[in-house]
Amino acid sequence: MKIGIVAAMSLELEYVLNHLQNVEITSYKKAQFYRGRYGNEELILLACGIGKTNAGVYTQVLIDYFEPDAVINIGIAGGLSSHLKPLEVILGTSFSHHDVRVDQMLHFFPFIDSFLADEKLIKKFAPHFDEKHQGKIVSGEGFINEESEKLRIIETFNPLLVDMETSSMAHCCLINEVPFISLRGISDLADASAEVSYKANEQRAADKVGEKLLKVLKK
């Protein structure tokens, strides 16, 4: 199986990249793609850059150039649920843009307010997560570190996590009919302490996601 692994930043790919065999690097469209093997799987790794535009554009480039059978997003995110703590890993089962009005998504293309993770991929990954670590991820063009914005997002979407890329990747995969799922580690709690927590936790949270991904792929 050929799987595209997309993260925003290189540090989010490091754990997986360090466990690949026979890695080949391809430079294309101002990005580097790392192609290698992990067990029976062929993986293509890409750091797309921060933000929804980069995420959407480079997910499309990945699909067009490498034709993966599935796309998996990995990386870090802000936790929004009171029962979540930094360094926990979440399986994203649905995705939405928190910086686009819900009625706009429903009344204009793509005529849905959430993008769903692929059912077959959920069946593969869900047994490795308890129920409280599975749920919705929302994305928008901005780092969330204000309580008022955090509460708005929670009240509108009731998600577990907030980040800046996943919904655009899911949106792109929906249009291309490519199976998609996301695994994100919690770096911060999207509050006034977010910037300090993020810097302290980003690498450890990213590595925990990479470790979880490879554990599932191995089985």
mmCIF file with all atom_site columns, C-alpha atoms in Angstrom:
data_model
loop_
_atom_site.group_PDB
_atom_site.id
_atom_site.type_symbol
_atom_site.label_atom_id
_atom_site.label_alt_id
_atom_site.label_comp_id
_atom_site.label_asym_id
_atom_site.label_entity_id
_atom_site.label_seq_id
_atom_site.pdbx_PDB_ins_code
_atom_site.Cartn_x
_atom_site.Cartn_y
_atom_site.Cartn_z
_atom_site.occupancy
_atom_site.B_iso_or_equiv
_atom_site.pdbx_formal_charge
_atom_site.auth_seq_id
_atom_site.auth_comp_id
_atom_site.auth_asym_id
_atom_site.auth_atom_id
_atom_site.pdbx_PDB_model_num
ATOM 1   C CA . MET A 1 1   ? 0.000   0.000  0.000  1.00 0.00 ? 1   MET A CA 1
ATOM 2   C CA . LYS A 1 2   ? 1.265   3.472  -0.861 1.00 0.00 ? 2   LYS A CA 1
ATOM 3   C CA . ILE A 1 3   ? 0.507   5.987  1.897  1.00 0.00 ? 3   ILE A CA 1
ATOM 4   C CA . GLY A 1 4   ? 1.082   9.739  1.869  1.00 0.00 ? 4   GLY A CA 1
ATOM 5   C CA . ILE A 1 5   ? 2.075   11.124 5.288  1.00 0.00 ? 5   ILE A CA 1
ATOM 6   C CA . VAL A 1 6   ? 1.579   14.890 5.518  1.00 0.00 ? 6   VAL A CA 1
ATOM 7   C CA . ALA A 1 7   ? 2.607   17.183 8.362  1.00 0.00 ? 7   ALA A CA 1
ATOM 8   C CA . ALA A 1 8   ? 2.936   20.934 8.558  1.00 0.00 ? 8   ALA A CA 1
ATOM 9   C CA . MET A 1 9   ? 6.491   21.004 9.918  1.00 0.00 ? 9   MET A CA 1
ATOM 10  C CA . SER A 1 10  ? 9.582   18.857 9.462  1.00 0.00 ? 10  SER A CA 1
ATOM 11  C CA . LEU A 1 11  ? 9.844   18.177 13.197 1.00 0.00 ? 11  LEU A CA 1
ATOM 12  C CA . GLU A 1 12  ? 6.470   16.416 13.001 1.00 0.00 ? 12  GLU A CA 1
ATOM 13  C CA . LEU A 1 13  ? 7.916   13.943 10.486 1.00 0.00 ? 13  LEU A CA 1
ATOM 14  C CA . GLU A 1 14  ? 11.235  13.221 12.205 1.00 0.00 ? 14  GLU A CA 1
ATOM 15  C CA . TYR A 1 15  ? 10.196  10.143 14.190 1.00 0.00 ? 15  TYR A CA 1
ATOM 16  C CA . VAL A 1 16  ? 8.683   8.401  11.173 1.00 0.00 ? 16  VAL A CA 1
ATOM 17  C CA . LEU A 1 17  ? 11.473  9.446  8.815  1.00 0.00 ? 17  LEU A CA 1
ATOM 18  C CA . ASN A 1 18  ? 14.099  8.043  11.174 1.00 0.00 ? 18  ASN A CA 1
ATOM 19  C CA . HIS A 1 19  ? 12.415  4.612  10.983 1.00 0.00 ? 19  HIS A CA 1
ATOM 20  C CA . LEU A 1 20  ? 12.127  4.388  7.188  1.00 0.00 ? 20  LEU A CA 1
ATOM 21  C CA . GLN A 1 21  ? 14.311  2.221  4.975  1.00 0.00 ? 21  GLN A CA 1
ATOM 22  C CA . ASN A 1 22  ? 15.630  2.974  1.482  1.00 0.00 ? 22  ASN A CA 1
ATOM 23  C CA . VAL A 1 23  ? 14.695  6.648  1.622  1.00 0.00 ? 23  VAL A CA 1
ATOM 24  C CA . GLU A 1 24  ? 14.714  8.617  -1.626 1.00 0.00 ? 24  GLU A CA 1
ATOM 25  C CA . ILE A 1 25  ? 14.271  12.408 -1.709 1.00 0.00 ? 25  ILE A CA 1
ATOM 26  C CA . THR A 1 26  ? 12.391  14.135 -4.515 1.00 0.00 ? 26  THR A CA 1
ATOM 27  C CA . SER A 1 27  ? 12.309  17.932 -4.822 1.00 0.00 ? 27  SER A CA 1
ATOM 28  C CA . TYR A 1 28  ? 9.141   19.081 -6.568 1.00 0.00 ? 28  TYR A CA 1
ATOM 29  C CA . LYS A 1 29  ? 7.065   22.273 -6.550 1.00 0.00 ? 29  LYS A CA 1
ATOM 30  C CA . LYS A 1 30  ? 9.308   23.921 -3.922 1.00 0.00 ? 30  LYS A CA 1
ATOM 31  C CA . ALA A 1 31  ? 8.939   21.006 -1.474 1.00 0.00 ? 31  ALA A CA 1
ATOM 32  C CA . GLN A 1 32  ? 10.831  17.850 -0.567 1.00 0.00 ? 32  GLN A CA 1
ATOM 33  C CA . PHE A 1 33  ? 9.137   14.457 -0.622 1.00 0.00 ? 33  PHE A CA 1
ATOM 34  C CA . TYR A 1 34  ? 10.720  11.561 1.285  1.00 0.00 ? 34  TYR A CA 1
ATOM 35  C CA . ARG A 1 35  ? 9.894   8.165  -0.159 1.00 0.00 ? 35  ARG A CA 1
ATOM 36  C CA . GLY A 1 36  ? 10.770  5.016  1.759  1.00 0.00 ? 36  GLY A CA 1
ATOM 37  C CA . ARG A 1 37  ? 9.499   1.762  3.212  1.00 0.00 ? 37  ARG A CA 1
ATOM 38  C CA . TYR A 1 38  ? 8.241   0.719  6.599  1.00 0.00 ? 38  TYR A CA 1
ATOM 39  C CA . GLY A 1 39  ? 7.563   -3.000 6.644  1.00 0.00 ? 39  GLY A CA 1
ATOM 40  C CA . ASN A 1 40  ? 5.222   -3.777 3.765  1.00 0.00 ? 40  ASN A CA 1
ATOM 41  C CA . GLU A 1 41  ? 4.124   -0.163 3.312  1.00 0.00 ? 41  GLU A CA 1
ATOM 42  C CA . GLU A 1 42  ? 5.525   2.435  0.945  1.00 0.00 ? 42  GLU A CA 1
ATOM 43  C CA . LEU A 1 43  ? 5.407   5.853  2.610  1.00 0.00 ? 43  LEU A CA 1
ATOM 44  C CA . ILE A 1 44  ? 5.757   9.294  1.033  1.00 0.00 ? 44  ILE A CA 1
ATOM 45  C CA . LEU A 1 45  ? 6.453   11.961 3.666  1.00 0.00 ? 45  LEU A CA 1
ATOM 46  C CA . LEU A 1 46  ? 5.879   15.665 3.133  1.00 0.00 ? 46  LEU A CA 1
ATOM 47  C CA . ALA A 1 47  ? 6.150   18.770 5.321  1.00 0.00 ? 47  ALA A CA 1
ATOM 48  C CA . CYS A 1 48  ? 3.639   21.056 3.620  1.00 0.00 ? 48  CYS A CA 1
ATOM 49  C CA . GLY A 1 49  ? 4.169   24.232 5.655  1.00 0.00 ? 49  GLY A CA 1
ATOM 50  C CA . ILE A 1 50  ? 1.974   25.906 8.246  1.00 0.00 ? 50  ILE A CA 1
ATOM 51  C CA . GLY A 1 51  ? -1.586  26.977 7.410  1.00 0.00 ? 51  GLY A CA 1
ATOM 52  C CA . LYS A 1 52  ? -4.608  25.838 5.448  1.00 0.00 ? 52  LYS A CA 1
ATOM 53  C CA . THR A 1 53  ? -3.438  27.126 2.054  1.00 0.00 ? 53  THR A CA 1
ATOM 54  C CA . ASN A 1 54  ? -0.130  25.261 2.196  1.00 0.00 ? 54  ASN A CA 1
ATOM 55  C CA . ALA A 1 55  ? -1.925  22.155 3.437  1.00 0.00 ? 55  ALA A CA 1
ATOM 56  C CA . GLY A 1 56  ? -4.485  22.134 0.628  1.00 0.00 ? 56  GLY A CA 1
ATOM 57  C CA . VAL A 1 57  ? -2.004  22.938 -2.140 1.00 0.00 ? 57  VAL A CA 1
ATOM 58  C CA . TYR A 1 58  ? 0.600   20.358 -1.173 1.00 0.00 ? 58  TYR A CA 1
ATOM 59  C CA . THR A 1 59  ? -1.899  17.610 -0.425 1.00 0.00 ? 59  THR A CA 1
ATOM 60  C CA . GLN A 1 60  ? -3.079  18.085 -4.008 1.00 0.00 ? 60  GLN A CA 1
ATOM 61  C CA . VAL A 1 61  ? 0.514   17.995 -5.286 1.00 0.00 ? 61  VAL A CA 1
ATOM 62  C CA . LEU A 1 62  ? 1.114   14.778 -3.332 1.00 0.00 ? 62  LEU A CA 1
ATOM 63  C CA . ILE A 1 63  ? -2.011  13.166 -4.805 1.00 0.00 ? 63  ILE A CA 1
ATOM 64  C CA . ASP A 1 64  ? -1.258  14.258 -8.367 1.00 0.00 ? 64  ASP A CA 1
ATOM 65  C CA . TYR A 1 65  ? 2.435   13.343 -8.404 1.00 0.00 ? 65  TYR A CA 1
ATOM 66  C CA . PHE A 1 66  ? 2.590   10.207 -6.232 1.00 0.00 ? 66  PHE A CA 1
ATOM 67  C CA . GLU A 1 67  ? -0.986  8.837  -6.447 1.00 0.00 ? 67  GLU A CA 1
ATOM 68  C CA . PRO A 1 68  ? -1.161  7.465  -2.873 1.00 0.00 ? 68  PRO A CA 1
ATOM 69  C CA . ASP A 1 69  ? -3.800  4.928  -1.879 1.00 0.00 ? 69  ASP A CA 1
ATOM 70  C CA . ALA A 1 70  ? -4.468  6.949  1.288  1.00 0.00 ? 70  ALA A CA 1
ATOM 71  C CA . VAL A 1 71  ? -3.318  10.136 3.013  1.00 0.00 ? 71  VAL A CA 1
ATOM 72  C CA . ILE A 1 72  ? -2.602  10.351 6.742  1.00 0.00 ? 72  ILE A CA 1
ATOM 73  C CA . ASN A 1 73  ? -2.018  13.639 8.509  1.00 0.00 ? 73  ASN A CA 1
ATOM 74  C CA . ILE A 1 74  ? 0.252   13.656 11.558 1.00 0.00 ? 74  ILE A CA 1
ATOM 75  C CA . GLY A 1 75  ? 1.377   16.486 13.803 1.00 0.00 ? 75  GLY A CA 1
ATOM 76  C CA . ILE A 1 76  ? 0.557   18.520 16.887 1.00 0.00 ? 76  ILE A CA 1
ATOM 77  C CA . ALA A 1 77  ? -2.479  20.543 17.915 1.00 0.00 ? 77  ALA A CA 1
ATOM 78  C CA . GLY A 1 78  ? -4.174  22.458 20.708 1.00 0.00 ? 78  GLY A CA 1
ATOM 79  C CA . GLY A 1 79  ? -6.439  20.514 23.062 1.00 0.00 ? 79  GLY A CA 1
ATOM 80  C CA . LEU A 1 80  ? -9.968  21.833 23.570 1.00 0.00 ? 80  LEU A CA 1
ATOM 81  C CA . SER A 1 81  ? -11.598 19.246 25.812 1.00 0.00 ? 81  SER A CA 1
ATOM 82  C CA . SER A 1 82  ? -11.298 19.470 29.601 1.00 0.00 ? 82  SER A CA 1
ATOM 83  C CA . HIS A 1 83  ? -10.389 15.785 29.869 1.00 0.00 ? 83  HIS A CA 1
ATOM 84  C CA . LEU A 1 84  ? -7.365  16.061 27.562 1.00 0.00 ? 84  LEU A CA 1
ATOM 85  C CA . LYS A 1 85  ? -3.775  16.733 28.577 1.00 0.00 ? 85  LYS A CA 1
ATOM 86  C CA . PRO A 1 86  ? -0.620  17.705 26.700 1.00 0.00 ? 86  PRO A CA 1
ATOM 87  C CA . LEU A 1 87  ? 1.229   14.826 24.994 1.00 0.00 ? 87  LEU A CA 1
ATOM 88  C CA . GLU A 1 88  ? -1.915  12.719 24.528 1.00 0.00 ? 88  GLU A CA 1
ATOM 89  C CA . VAL A 1 89  ? -2.571  11.501 20.981 1.00 0.00 ? 89  VAL A CA 1
ATOM 90  C CA . ILE A 1 90  ? -5.958  11.932 19.287 1.00 0.00 ? 90  ILE A CA 1
ATOM 91  C CA . LEU A 1 91  ? -7.459  10.087 16.325 1.00 0.00 ? 91  LEU A CA 1
ATOM 92  C CA . GLY A 1 92  ? -9.373  12.528 14.145 1.00 0.00 ? 92  GLY A CA 1
ATOM 93  C CA . THR A 1 93  ? -12.653 11.095 12.887 1.00 0.00 ? 93  THR A CA 1
ATOM 94  C CA . SER A 1 94  ? -14.155 14.280 11.415 1.00 0.00 ? 94  SER A CA 1
ATOM 95  C CA . PHE A 1 95  ? -12.796 17.662 10.397 1.00 0.00 ? 95  PHE A CA 1
ATOM 96  C CA . SER A 1 96  ? -14.101 21.181 9.834  1.00 0.00 ? 96  SER A CA 1
ATOM 97  C CA . HIS A 1 97  ? -12.940 24.744 9.108  1.00 0.00 ? 97  HIS A CA 1
ATOM 98  C CA . HIS A 1 98  ? -13.537 26.814 12.255 1.00 0.00 ? 98  HIS A CA 1
ATOM 99  C CA . ASP A 1 99  ? -12.831 30.082 10.421 1.00 0.00 ? 99  ASP A CA 1
ATOM 100 C CA . VAL A 1 100 ? -15.585 29.580 7.832  1.00 0.00 ? 100 VAL A CA 1
ATOM 101 C CA . ARG A 1 101 ? -19.269 30.122 8.688  1.00 0.00 ? 101 ARG A CA 1
ATOM 102 C CA . VAL A 1 102 ? -21.159 26.854 9.036  1.00 0.00 ? 102 VAL A CA 1
ATOM 103 C CA . ASP A 1 103 ? -24.030 28.090 6.844  1.00 0.00 ? 103 ASP A CA 1
ATOM 104 C CA . GLN A 1 104 ? -21.536 29.003 4.112  1.00 0.00 ? 104 GLN A CA 1
ATOM 105 C CA . MET A 1 105 ? -20.136 25.461 4.084  1.00 0.00 ? 105 MET A CA 1
ATOM 106 C CA . LEU A 1 106 ? -23.625 24.005 3.951  1.00 0.00 ? 106 LEU A CA 1
ATOM 107 C CA . HIS A 1 107 ? -25.041 26.256 1.221  1.00 0.00 ? 107 HIS A CA 1
ATOM 108 C CA . PHE A 1 108 ? -22.011 26.394 -1.055 1.00 0.00 ? 108 PHE A CA 1
ATOM 109 C CA . PHE A 1 109 ? -19.578 23.753 -2.308 1.00 0.00 ? 109 PHE A CA 1
ATOM 110 C CA . PRO A 1 110 ? -18.800 21.262 -0.815 1.00 0.00 ? 110 PRO A CA 1
ATOM 111 C CA . PHE A 1 111 ? -22.298 21.501 0.796  1.00 0.00 ? 111 PHE A CA 1
ATOM 112 C CA . ILE A 1 112 ? -21.222 19.836 4.062  1.00 0.00 ? 112 ILE A CA 1
ATOM 113 C CA . ASP A 1 113 ? -19.982 21.285 7.337  1.00 0.00 ? 113 ASP A CA 1
ATOM 114 C CA . SER A 1 114 ? -17.664 18.382 8.211  1.00 0.00 ? 114 SER A CA 1
ATOM 115 C CA . PHE A 1 115 ? -15.340 16.033 6.350  1.00 0.00 ? 115 PHE A CA 1
ATOM 116 C CA . LEU A 1 116 ? -15.327 12.456 7.621  1.00 0.00 ? 116 LEU A CA 1
ATOM 117 C CA . ALA A 1 117 ? -12.310 10.224 8.039  1.00 0.00 ? 117 ALA A CA 1
ATOM 118 C CA . ASP A 1 118 ? -12.314 7.151  5.841  1.00 0.00 ? 118 ASP A CA 1
ATOM 119 C CA . GLU A 1 119 ? -14.323 4.303  7.387  1.00 0.00 ? 119 GLU A CA 1
ATOM 120 C CA . LYS A 1 120 ? -11.780 1.595  6.537  1.00 0.00 ? 120 LYS A CA 1
ATOM 121 C CA . LEU A 1 121 ? -8.945  3.618  8.038  1.00 0.00 ? 121 LEU A CA 1
ATOM 122 C CA . ILE A 1 122 ? -10.984 4.243  11.182 1.00 0.00 ? 122 ILE A CA 1
ATOM 123 C CA . LYS A 1 123 ? -11.460 0.478  11.566 1.00 0.00 ? 123 LYS A CA 1
ATOM 124 C CA . LYS A 1 124 ? -7.682  0.048  11.351 1.00 0.00 ? 124 LYS A CA 1
ATOM 125 C CA . PHE A 1 125 ? -6.809  2.813  13.796 1.00 0.00 ? 125 PHE A CA 1
ATOM 126 C CA . ALA A 1 126 ? -9.724  2.992  16.268 1.00 0.00 ? 126 ALA A CA 1
ATOM 127 C CA . PRO A 1 127 ? -8.793  -0.174 18.235 1.00 0.00 ? 127 PRO A CA 1
ATOM 128 C CA . HIS A 1 128 ? -5.563  1.602  19.256 1.00 0.00 ? 128 HIS A CA 1
ATOM 129 C CA . PHE A 1 129 ? -7.421  4.554  20.825 1.00 0.00 ? 129 PHE A CA 1
ATOM 130 C CA . ASP A 1 130 ? -9.946  4.679  23.634 1.00 0.00 ? 130 ASP A CA 1
ATOM 131 C CA . GLU A 1 131 ? -13.208 6.489  22.943 1.00 0.00 ? 131 GLU A CA 1
ATOM 132 C CA . LYS A 1 132 ? -12.257 9.773  24.622 1.00 0.00 ? 132 LYS A CA 1
ATOM 133 C CA . HIS A 1 133 ? -9.258  10.062 22.288 1.00 0.00 ? 133 HIS A CA 1
ATOM 134 C CA . GLN A 1 134 ? -11.321 9.906  19.089 1.00 0.00 ? 134 GLN A CA 1
ATOM 135 C CA . GLY A 1 135 ? -13.264 12.829 17.689 1.00 0.00 ? 135 GLY A CA 1
ATOM 136 C CA . LYS A 1 136 ? -13.434 16.054 15.726 1.00 0.00 ? 136 LYS A CA 1
ATOM 137 C CA . ILE A 1 137 ? -10.530 18.279 14.732 1.00 0.00 ? 137 ILE A CA 1
ATOM 138 C CA . VAL A 1 138 ? -11.083 21.844 13.487 1.00 0.00 ? 138 VAL A CA 1
ATOM 139 C CA . SER A 1 139 ? -8.644  24.076 11.633 1.00 0.00 ? 139 SER A CA 1
ATOM 140 C CA . GLY A 1 140 ? -8.217  27.774 10.958 1.00 0.00 ? 140 GLY A CA 1
ATOM 141 C CA . GLU A 1 141 ? -5.640  30.340 9.932  1.00 0.00 ? 141 GLU A CA 1
ATOM 142 C CA . GLY A 1 142 ? -4.354  31.288 13.355 1.00 0.00 ? 142 GLY A CA 1
ATOM 143 C CA . PHE A 1 143 ? -2.732  29.951 16.532 1.00 0.00 ? 143 PHE A CA 1
ATOM 144 C CA . ILE A 1 144 ? -5.382  29.819 19.266 1.00 0.00 ? 144 ILE A CA 1
ATOM 145 C CA . ASN A 1 145 ? -4.211  31.253 22.592 1.00 0.00 ? 145 ASN A CA 1
ATOM 146 C CA . GLU A 1 146 ? -7.179  33.346 23.745 1.00 0.00 ? 146 GLU A CA 1
ATOM 147 C CA . GLU A 1 147 ? -9.932  32.005 25.992 1.00 0.00 ? 147 GLU A CA 1
ATOM 148 C CA . SER A 1 148 ? -12.712 33.841 24.124 1.00 0.00 ? 148 SER A CA 1
ATOM 149 C CA . GLU A 1 149 ? -11.745 32.328 20.768 1.00 0.00 ? 149 GLU A CA 1
ATOM 150 C CA . LYS A 1 150 ? -11.313 28.904 22.338 1.00 0.00 ? 150 LYS A CA 1
ATOM 151 C CA . LEU A 1 151 ? -14.832 29.078 23.812 1.00 0.00 ? 151 LEU A CA 1
ATOM 152 C CA . ARG A 1 152 ? -16.311 30.215 20.471 1.00 0.00 ? 152 ARG A CA 1
ATOM 153 C CA . ILE A 1 153 ? -14.794 27.224 18.709 1.00 0.00 ? 153 ILE A CA 1
ATOM 154 C CA . ILE A 1 154 ? -15.988 24.809 21.391 1.00 0.00 ? 154 ILE A CA 1
ATOM 155 C CA . GLU A 1 155 ? -19.535 26.191 21.402 1.00 0.00 ? 155 GLU A CA 1
ATOM 156 C CA . THR A 1 156 ? -19.813 26.116 17.605 1.00 0.00 ? 156 THR A CA 1
ATOM 157 C CA . PHE A 1 157 ? -18.096 22.833 16.734 1.00 0.00 ? 157 PHE A CA 1
ATOM 158 C CA . ASN A 1 158 ? -17.560 20.807 19.954 1.00 0.00 ? 158 ASN A CA 1
ATOM 159 C CA . PRO A 1 159 ? -14.166 19.492 18.780 1.00 0.00 ? 159 PRO A CA 1
ATOM 160 C CA . LEU A 1 160 ? -11.344 17.801 20.640 1.00 0.00 ? 160 LEU A CA 1
ATOM 161 C CA . LEU A 1 161 ? -8.512  19.634 18.895 1.00 0.00 ? 161 LEU A CA 1
ATOM 162 C CA . VAL A 1 162 ? -7.712  22.787 16.960 1.00 0.00 ? 162 VAL A CA 1
ATOM 163 C CA . ASP A 1 163 ? -4.891  23.202 14.437 1.00 0.00 ? 163 ASP A CA 1
ATOM 164 C CA . MET A 1 164 ? -4.107  25.077 11.235 1.00 0.00 ? 164 MET A CA 1
ATOM 165 C CA . GLU A 1 165 ? -4.089  22.402 8.491  1.00 0.00 ? 165 GLU A CA 1
ATOM 166 C CA . THR A 1 166 ? -6.110  19.215 8.923  1.00 0.00 ? 166 THR A CA 1
ATOM 167 C CA . SER A 1 167 ? -9.471  20.366 7.585  1.00 0.00 ? 167 SER A CA 1
ATOM 168 C CA . SER A 1 168 ? -7.882  21.554 4.332  1.00 0.00 ? 168 SER A CA 1
ATOM 169 C CA . MET A 1 169 ? -6.175  18.203 3.826  1.00 0.00 ? 169 MET A CA 1
ATOM 170 C CA . ALA A 1 170 ? -9.473  16.436 4.474  1.00 0.00 ? 170 ALA A CA 1
ATOM 171 C CA . HIS A 1 171 ? -11.247 18.832 2.095  1.00 0.00 ? 171 HIS A CA 1
ATOM 172 C CA . CYS A 1 172 ? -8.693  18.109 -0.642 1.00 0.00 ? 172 CYS A CA 1
ATOM 173 C CA . CYS A 1 173 ? -8.932  14.341 -0.132 1.00 0.00 ? 173 CYS A CA 1
ATOM 174 C CA . LEU A 1 174 ? -12.734 14.484 -0.302 1.00 0.00 ? 174 LEU A CA 1
ATOM 175 C CA . ILE A 1 175 ? -12.590 16.182 -3.701 1.00 0.00 ? 175 ILE A CA 1
ATOM 176 C CA . ASN A 1 176 ? -10.025 13.647 -4.959 1.00 0.00 ? 176 ASN A CA 1
ATOM 177 C CA . GLU A 1 177 ? -11.827 10.658 -3.394 1.00 0.00 ? 177 GLU A CA 1
ATOM 178 C CA . VAL A 1 178 ? -8.663  9.625  -1.544 1.00 0.00 ? 178 VAL A CA 1
ATOM 179 C CA . PRO A 1 179 ? -9.074  7.989  1.909  1.00 0.00 ? 179 PRO A CA 1
ATOM 180 C CA . PHE A 1 180 ? -7.932  10.301 4.720  1.00 0.00 ? 180 PHE A CA 1
ATOM 181 C CA . ILE A 1 181 ? -7.378  10.189 8.461  1.00 0.00 ? 181 ILE A CA 1
ATOM 182 C CA . SER A 1 182 ? -5.451  12.266 11.014 1.00 0.00 ? 182 SER A CA 1
ATOM 183 C CA . LEU A 1 183 ? -3.427  11.632 14.169 1.00 0.00 ? 183 LEU A CA 1
ATOM 184 C CA . ARG A 1 184 ? -2.489  14.652 16.274 1.00 0.00 ? 184 ARG A CA 1
ATOM 185 C CA . GLY A 1 185 ? -0.619  15.025 19.545 1.00 0.00 ? 185 GLY A CA 1
ATOM 186 C CA . ILE A 1 186 ? -1.558  17.713 22.063 1.00 0.00 ? 186 ILE A CA 1
ATOM 187 C CA . SER A 1 187 ? 1.142   20.365 22.455 1.00 0.00 ? 187 SER A CA 1
ATOM 188 C CA . ASP A 1 188 ? -0.933  22.925 24.368 1.00 0.00 ? 188 ASP A CA 1
ATOM 189 C CA . LEU A 1 189 ? -4.468  23.692 25.578 1.00 0.00 ? 189 LEU A CA 1
ATOM 190 C CA . ALA A 1 190 ? -5.215  26.651 23.275 1.00 0.00 ? 190 ALA A CA 1
ATOM 191 C CA . ASP A 1 191 ? -5.310  29.116 26.175 1.00 0.00 ? 191 ASP A CA 1
ATOM 192 C CA . ALA A 1 192 ? -3.160  31.913 27.609 1.00 0.00 ? 192 ALA A CA 1
ATOM 193 C CA . SER A 1 193 ? -0.393  29.419 28.392 1.00 0.00 ? 193 SER A CA 1
ATOM 194 C CA . ALA A 1 194 ? -0.407  27.948 24.880 1.00 0.00 ? 194 ALA A CA 1
ATOM 195 C CA . GLU A 1 195 ? 2.757   29.551 23.532 1.00 0.00 ? 195 GLU A CA 1
ATOM 196 C CA . VAL A 1 196 ? 4.894   28.420 26.468 1.00 0.00 ? 196 VAL A CA 1
ATOM 197 C CA . SER A 1 197 ? 3.359   24.938 26.515 1.00 0.00 ? 197 SER A CA 1
ATOM 198 C CA . TYR A 1 198 ? 3.712   24.605 22.744 1.00 0.00 ? 198 TYR A CA 1
ATOM 199 C CA . LYS A 1 199 ? 7.435   25.317 22.801 1.00 0.00 ? 199 LYS A CA 1
ATOM 200 C CA . ALA A 1 200 ? 7.996   22.905 25.682 1.00 0.00 ? 200 ALA A CA 1
ATOM 201 C CA . ASN A 1 201 ? 5.972   20.050 24.190 1.00 0.00 ? 201 ASN A CA 1
ATOM 202 C CA . GLU A 1 202 ? 6.112   20.286 20.393 1.00 0.00 ? 202 GLU A CA 1
ATOM 203 C CA . GLN A 1 203 ? 8.835   17.727 19.731 1.00 0.00 ? 203 GLN A CA 1
ATOM 204 C CA . ARG A 1 204 ? 7.711   15.206 22.353 1.00 0.00 ? 204 ARG A CA 1
ATOM 205 C CA . ALA A 1 205 ? 4.077   15.453 21.208 1.00 0.00 ? 205 ALA A CA 1
ATOM 206 C CA . ALA A 1 206 ? 5.115   15.026 17.567 1.00 0.00 ? 206 ALA A CA 1
ATOM 207 C CA . ASP A 1 207 ? 7.262   12.002 18.390 1.00 0.00 ? 207 ASP A CA 1
ATOM 208 C CA . LYS A 1 208 ? 4.406   10.335 20.274 1.00 0.00 ? 208 LYS A CA 1
ATOM 209 C CA . VAL A 1 209 ? 2.228   10.679 17.165 1.00 0.00 ? 209 VAL A CA 1
ATOM 210 C CA . GLY A 1 210 ? 4.930   9.172  14.964 1.00 0.00 ? 210 GLY A CA 1
ATOM 211 C CA . GLU A 1 211 ? 5.370   6.294  17.367 1.00 0.00 ? 211 GLU A CA 1
ATOM 212 C CA . LYS A 1 212 ? 1.613   5.652  17.422 1.00 0.00 ? 212 LYS A CA 1
ATOM 213 C CA . LEU A 1 213 ? 1.380   5.726  13.639 1.00 0.00 ? 213 LEU A CA 1
ATOM 214 C CA . LEU A 1 214 ? 4.172   3.197  13.158 1.00 0.00 ? 214 LEU A CA 1
ATOM 215 C CA . LYS A 1 215 ? 2.700   0.938  15.831 1.00 0.00 ? 215 LYS A CA 1
ATOM 216 C CA . VAL A 1 216 ? -0.562  0.757  13.867 1.00 0.00 ? 216 VAL A CA 1
ATOM 217 C CA . LEU A 1 217 ? 1.165   0.308  10.494 1.00 0.00 ? 217 LEU A CA 1
ATOM 218 C CA . LYS A 1 218 ? 3.312   -2.484 11.907 1.00 0.00 ? 218 LYS A CA 1
ATOM 219 C CA . LYS A 1 219 ? 0.202   -4.454 12.852 1.00 0.00 ? 219 LYS A CA 1
#
